[in-house]
């Protein structure tokens, strides 16, 4: 019998029959992996607490034979992220992170950089002030795209090579994944105008640690412009919308009406 042992983040879970659950983990050693947690729907189950998103666990998994499902054998919580689970807005953001990882990756393609990024982002998400949460999300998106090889090309016009500093008005091509100059933008129907400050912010987020990023104060208008660009670029790359975006949006509105520290 082959065993998988790894640290994991619980991305999501769903019911399987009356007693079991399917749990989707993002693991350091094996990438995204789907397993059956037997009996996890029962209140007294040894797995009930451990397999709730976004727990950070150490697991032992029985590897499936001949195309069956992997089975969870042991599961120990390293860190439960209670602070995220207890706050609706933070929890909504964690669901968004999990959906991004889930949608961007095929099963069993390990990437330790991405695992580290997810764990660090969740630790920040639990602790930083609410005002910094959206910047944290943008930082995660930009770093994720870079790690997966879809980072936006930001130093020159991606079409003609004109240097960024010599371009009067900047645009982002969603299809080509980079900057466009004034001359090249007209032929690209799927492009957005972008301010120089937003391009500066994108470069900053790309090259700065999460911890340092969330200590900065950022102009809200620039953040909003960046969010719109990344949302459109991610939708294009994923060929679909993010389901949890609506949950995030509703939670943000609720937080504004009834702020919880
Ligand atoms: Zn150009």
GROMACS .gro file of C-alpha atoms and ligand atoms in nm:
model
  262
    1UNK     CA    1   0.000   0.000   0.000
    2UNK     CA    2   0.143   0.340  -0.099
    3UNK     CA    3   0.115   0.634   0.135
    4UNK     CA    4   0.126   1.006   0.072
    5UNK     CA    5   0.252   1.221   0.361
    6UNK     CA    6   0.242   1.597   0.338
    7UNK     CA    7   0.149   1.930   0.488
    8UNK     CA    8  -0.177   2.053   0.333
    9UNK     CA    9  -0.422   2.342   0.327
   10UNK     CA   10  -0.789   2.240   0.310
   11UNK     CA   11  -0.931   2.411   0.000
   12UNK     CA   12  -1.289   2.280   0.014
   13UNK     CA   13  -1.500   1.984   0.117
   14UNK     CA   14  -1.829   1.838   0.006
   15UNK     CA   15  -2.056   1.555   0.114
   16UNK     CA   16  -2.024   1.202  -0.015
   17UNK     CA   17  -2.319   0.988   0.084
   18UNK     CA   18  -2.453   1.011   0.438
   19UNK     CA   19  -2.131   0.976   0.635
   20UNK     CA   20  -1.829   1.065   0.423
   21UNK     CA   21  -1.677   1.374   0.270
   22UNK     CA   22  -1.460   1.447  -0.030
   23UNK     CA   23  -1.189   1.690   0.073
   24UNK     CA   24  -0.974   1.888  -0.170
   25UNK     CA   25  -0.630   1.963  -0.026
   26UNK     CA   26  -0.350   2.174  -0.162
   27UNK     CA   27  -0.041   1.987  -0.048
   28UNK     CA   28   0.323   2.088  -0.037
   29UNK     CA   29   0.451   1.760  -0.183
   30UNK     CA   30   0.179   1.651  -0.427
   31UNK     CA   31  -0.006   1.967  -0.530
   32UNK     CA   32  -0.386   1.962  -0.543
   33UNK     CA   33  -0.521   1.629  -0.424
   34UNK     CA   34  -0.875   1.498  -0.371
   35UNK     CA   35  -0.940   1.242  -0.097
   36UNK     CA   36  -1.227   1.063   0.077
   37UNK     CA   37  -1.249   1.136   0.450
   38UNK     CA   38  -1.451   0.841   0.576
   39UNK     CA   39  -1.706   0.923   0.843
   40UNK     CA   40  -1.616   1.295   0.834
   41UNK     CA   41  -1.985   1.398   0.831
   42UNK     CA   42  -2.042   1.237   1.172
   43UNK     CA   43  -2.016   1.475   1.471
   44UNK     CA   44  -1.786   1.237   1.657
   45UNK     CA   45  -1.562   1.180   1.357
   46UNK     CA   46  -1.188   1.209   1.418
   47UNK     CA   47  -1.168   1.413   1.094
   48UNK     CA   48  -1.465   1.650   1.141
   49UNK     CA   49  -1.267   1.950   1.271
   50UNK     CA   50  -0.950   1.887   1.072
   51UNK     CA   51  -1.100   1.897   0.724
   52UNK     CA   52  -1.268   2.237   0.753
   53UNK     CA   53  -1.129   2.506   0.521
   54UNK     CA   54  -0.881   2.670   0.548
   55UNK     CA   55  -0.709   2.444   0.808
   56UNK     CA   56  -0.336   2.387   0.781
   57UNK     CA   57  -0.285   2.013   0.849
   58UNK     CA   58  -0.035   1.731   0.828
   59UNK     CA   59  -0.189   1.427   0.661
   60UNK     CA   60  -0.127   1.067   0.567
   61UNK     CA   61  -0.322   0.952   0.262
   62UNK     CA   62  -0.369   0.600   0.126
   63UNK     CA   63  -0.300   0.626  -0.244
   64UNK     CA   64  -0.577   0.488  -0.463
   65UNK     CA   65  -0.522   0.190  -0.688
   66UNK     CA   66  -0.655   0.165  -1.043
   67UNK     CA   67  -0.825   0.503  -1.071
   68UNK     CA   68  -1.016   0.488  -0.739
   69UNK     CA   69  -1.025   0.769  -0.485
   70UNK     CA   70  -0.745   0.837  -0.237
   71UNK     CA   71  -0.843   0.788   0.127
   72UNK     CA   72  -0.750   1.004   0.426
   73UNK     CA   73  -0.576   0.791   0.687
   74UNK     CA   74  -0.439   1.041   0.941
   75UNK     CA   75  -0.493   1.414   0.984
   76UNK     CA   76  -0.340   1.645   1.244
   77UNK     CA   77  -0.411   2.018   1.263
   78UNK     CA   78  -0.096   2.234   1.250
   79UNK     CA   79  -0.289   2.560   1.258
   80UNK     CA   80  -0.669   2.599   1.234
   81UNK     CA   81  -0.693   2.969   1.129
   82UNK     CA   82  -0.973   3.027   1.380
   83UNK     CA   83  -0.937   3.404   1.329
   84UNK     CA   84  -1.032   3.359   0.963
   85UNK     CA   85  -1.324   3.126   1.033
   86UNK     CA   86  -1.471   3.362   1.293
   87UNK     CA   87  -1.486   3.666   1.064
   88UNK     CA   88  -1.715   3.658   0.760
   89UNK     CA   89  -1.504   3.892   0.544
   90UNK     CA   90  -1.176   3.715   0.617
   91UNK     CA   91  -1.345   3.379   0.558
   92UNK     CA   92  -1.489   3.501   0.226
   93UNK     CA   93  -1.138   3.604   0.116
   94UNK     CA   94  -0.998   3.264   0.217
   95UNK     CA   95  -1.266   3.095   0.002
   96UNK     CA   96  -1.159   3.320  -0.286
   97UNK     CA   97  -0.793   3.215  -0.243
   98UNK     CA   98  -0.895   2.848  -0.231
   99UNK     CA   99  -1.106   2.880  -0.546
  100UNK     CA  100  -0.820   3.049  -0.730
  101UNK     CA  101  -0.580   2.767  -0.641
  102UNK     CA  102  -0.843   2.505  -0.722
  103UNK     CA  103  -0.928   2.655  -1.062
  104UNK     CA  104  -0.571   2.737  -1.168
  105UNK     CA  105  -0.422   2.395  -1.103
  106UNK     CA  106  -0.464   2.041  -1.227
  107UNK     CA  107  -0.442   1.761  -0.971
  108UNK     CA  108  -0.108   1.635  -0.840
  109UNK     CA  109   0.121   1.903  -0.983
  110UNK     CA  110   0.335   2.009  -0.686
  111UNK     CA  111   0.471   2.361  -0.652
  112UNK     CA  112   0.633   2.437  -0.318
  113UNK     CA  113   0.659   2.814  -0.395
  114UNK     CA  114   0.285   2.832  -0.443
  115UNK     CA  115   0.220   2.631  -0.127
  116UNK     CA  116   0.441   2.871   0.071
  117UNK     CA  117   0.261   3.169  -0.084
  118UNK     CA  118  -0.079   3.030   0.014
  119UNK     CA  119   0.026   2.956   0.375
  120UNK     CA  120   0.187   3.301   0.420
  121UNK     CA  121  -0.117   3.473   0.267
  122UNK     CA  122  -0.351   3.290   0.507
  123UNK     CA  123  -0.138   3.391   0.808
  124UNK     CA  124  -0.154   3.755   0.692
  125UNK     CA  125  -0.526   3.726   0.617
  126UNK     CA  126  -0.591   3.622   0.976
  127UNK     CA  127  -0.398   3.904   1.140
  128UNK     CA  128  -0.376   4.222   0.931
  129UNK     CA  129  -0.620   4.516   0.960
  130UNK     CA  130  -0.932   4.492   0.742
  131UNK     CA  131  -0.824   4.796   0.538
  132UNK     CA  132  -0.527   4.598   0.405
  133UNK     CA  133  -0.715   4.285   0.303
  134UNK     CA  134  -0.787   4.378  -0.058
  135UNK     CA  135  -0.421   4.476  -0.117
  136UNK     CA  136  -0.322   4.136   0.023
  137UNK     CA  137  -0.553   3.969  -0.231
  138UNK     CA  138  -0.403   4.166  -0.521
  139UNK     CA  139  -0.054   4.076  -0.402
  140UNK     CA  140  -0.151   3.708  -0.393
  141UNK     CA  141  -0.302   3.723  -0.744
  142UNK     CA  142   0.006   3.889  -0.896
  143UNK     CA  143   0.247   3.647  -0.730
  144UNK     CA  144   0.032   3.345  -0.822
  145UNK     CA  145   0.023   3.448  -1.189
  146UNK     CA  146   0.401   3.495  -1.188
  147UNK     CA  147   0.465   3.153  -1.024
  148UNK     CA  148   0.237   2.982  -1.279
  149UNK     CA  149   0.411   3.153  -1.572
  150UNK     CA  150   0.130   3.399  -1.655
  151UNK     CA  151   0.279   3.712  -1.499
  152UNK     CA  152   0.198   4.039  -1.676
  153UNK     CA  153   0.485   4.181  -1.884
  154UNK     CA  154   0.536   4.529  -1.741
  155UNK     CA  155   0.867   4.673  -1.860
  156UNK     CA  156   0.793   4.746  -2.230
  157UNK     CA  157   0.512   4.742  -2.485
  158UNK     CA  158   0.454   4.370  -2.537
  159UNK     CA  159   0.385   4.430  -2.908
  160UNK     CA  160   0.658   4.668  -3.033
  161UNK     CA  161   0.903   4.669  -2.743
  162UNK     CA  162   0.884   5.045  -2.672
  163UNK     CA  163   1.016   5.121  -2.323
  164UNK     CA  164   0.756   5.191  -2.056
  165UNK     CA  165   0.916   5.528  -1.967
  166UNK     CA  166   0.876   5.653  -2.326
  167UNK     CA  167   0.505   5.566  -2.354
  168UNK     CA  168   0.258   5.854  -2.308
  169UNK     CA  169  -0.059   5.654  -2.221
  170UNK     CA  170  -0.030   5.299  -2.099
  171UNK     CA  171  -0.272   5.012  -2.167
  172UNK     CA  172  -0.283   4.648  -2.059
  173UNK     CA  173  -0.358   4.383  -2.317
  174UNK     CA  174  -0.567   4.111  -2.152
  175UNK     CA  175  -0.507   3.871  -2.440
  176UNK     CA  176  -0.127   3.921  -2.464
  177UNK     CA  177  -0.072   3.967  -2.089
  178UNK     CA  178   0.136   4.284  -2.094
  179UNK     CA  179   0.162   4.658  -2.149
  180UNK     CA  180   0.069   4.822  -2.477
  181UNK     CA  181   0.180   5.162  -2.605
  182UNK     CA  182  -0.046   5.430  -2.757
  183UNK     CA  183   0.036   5.310  -3.111
  184UNK     CA  184  -0.031   4.939  -3.052
  185UNK     CA  185  -0.342   4.962  -2.832
  186UNK     CA  186  -0.588   5.051  -3.109
  187UNK     CA  187  -0.569   4.711  -3.274
  188UNK     CA  188  -0.626   4.524  -2.946
  189UNK     CA  189  -0.996   4.509  -2.862
  190UNK     CA  190  -0.938   4.339  -2.526
  191UNK     CA  191  -0.732   4.609  -2.353
  192UNK     CA  192  -0.773   4.847  -2.061
  193UNK     CA  193  -0.614   5.184  -2.002
  194UNK     CA  194  -0.393   5.181  -1.694
  195UNK     CA  195  -0.234   5.462  -1.495
  196UNK     CA  196   0.141   5.475  -1.439
  197UNK     CA  197   0.084   5.459  -1.063
  198UNK     CA  198  -0.104   5.130  -1.103
  199UNK     CA  199   0.181   4.983  -1.311
  200UNK     CA  200   0.420   5.094  -1.036
  201UNK     CA  201   0.201   4.921  -0.777
  202UNK     CA  202   0.195   4.599  -0.982
  203UNK     CA  203   0.575   4.598  -0.998
  204UNK     CA  204   0.595   4.671  -0.627
  205UNK     CA  205   0.360   4.385  -0.535
  206UNK     CA  206   0.551   4.148  -0.758
  207UNK     CA  207   0.888   4.214  -0.595
  208UNK     CA  208   0.790   4.281  -0.234
  209UNK     CA  209   0.712   4.034   0.044
  210UNK     CA  210   0.352   4.005   0.165
  211UNK     CA  211   0.454   4.117   0.513
  212UNK     CA  212   0.612   4.439   0.384
  213UNK     CA  213   0.334   4.498   0.129
  214UNK     CA  214   0.057   4.501   0.389
  215UNK     CA  215   0.243   4.765   0.593
  216UNK     CA  216   0.208   5.014   0.306
  217UNK     CA  217  -0.074   5.260   0.258
  218UNK     CA  218  -0.215   5.258  -0.090
  219UNK     CA  219  -0.439   5.501  -0.280
  220UNK     CA  220  -0.784   5.339  -0.298
  221UNK     CA  221  -0.842   5.451  -0.660
  222UNK     CA  222  -0.522   5.273  -0.770
  223UNK     CA  223  -0.623   4.959  -0.581
  224UNK     CA  224  -0.964   4.964  -0.751
  225UNK     CA  225  -0.805   5.001  -1.096
  226UNK     CA  226  -0.567   4.714  -1.026
  227UNK     CA  227  -0.851   4.494  -0.902
  228UNK     CA  228  -1.045   4.551  -1.226
  229UNK     CA  229  -0.742   4.465  -1.443
  230UNK     CA  230  -0.656   4.149  -1.250
  231UNK     CA  231  -1.019   4.035  -1.239
  232UNK     CA  232  -1.045   4.061  -1.615
  233UNK     CA  233  -0.706   3.900  -1.676
  234UNK     CA  234  -0.779   3.609  -1.442
  235UNK     CA  235  -1.123   3.553  -1.600
  236UNK     CA  236  -0.956   3.546  -1.942
  237UNK     CA  237  -0.687   3.299  -1.830
  238UNK     CA  238  -0.934   3.076  -1.646
  239UNK     CA  239  -1.202   3.110  -1.919
  240UNK     CA  240  -1.462   3.149  -1.642
  241UNK     CA  241  -1.574   3.375  -1.361
  242UNK     CA  242  -1.483   3.320  -0.997
  243UNK     CA  243  -1.789   3.194  -0.805
  244UNK     CA  244  -1.662   3.326  -0.470
  245UNK     CA  245  -1.632   3.686  -0.604
  246UNK     CA  246  -2.000   3.741  -0.520
  247UNK     CA  247  -1.948   3.605  -0.167
  248UNK     CA  248  -1.654   3.846  -0.122
  249UNK     CA  249  -1.861   4.136  -0.257
  250UNK     CA  250  -2.156   4.064  -0.023
  251UNK     CA  251  -1.923   4.024   0.276
  252UNK     CA  252  -1.751   4.357   0.197
  253UNK     CA  253  -2.089   4.534   0.187
  254UNK     CA  254  -2.197   4.373   0.517
  255UNK     CA  255  -1.867   4.470   0.677
  256UNK     CA  256  -1.923   4.833   0.575
  257UNK     CA  257  -2.272   4.831   0.729
  258UNK     CA  258  -2.185   4.637   1.044
  259UNK     CA  259  -1.809   4.664   1.102
  260UNK     CA  260  -1.653   4.398   1.323
  261UNK     CA  261  -1.296   4.451   1.437
  262LIG    ZN1  262   0.376   4.928  -2.896
   0.00000   0.00000   0.00000
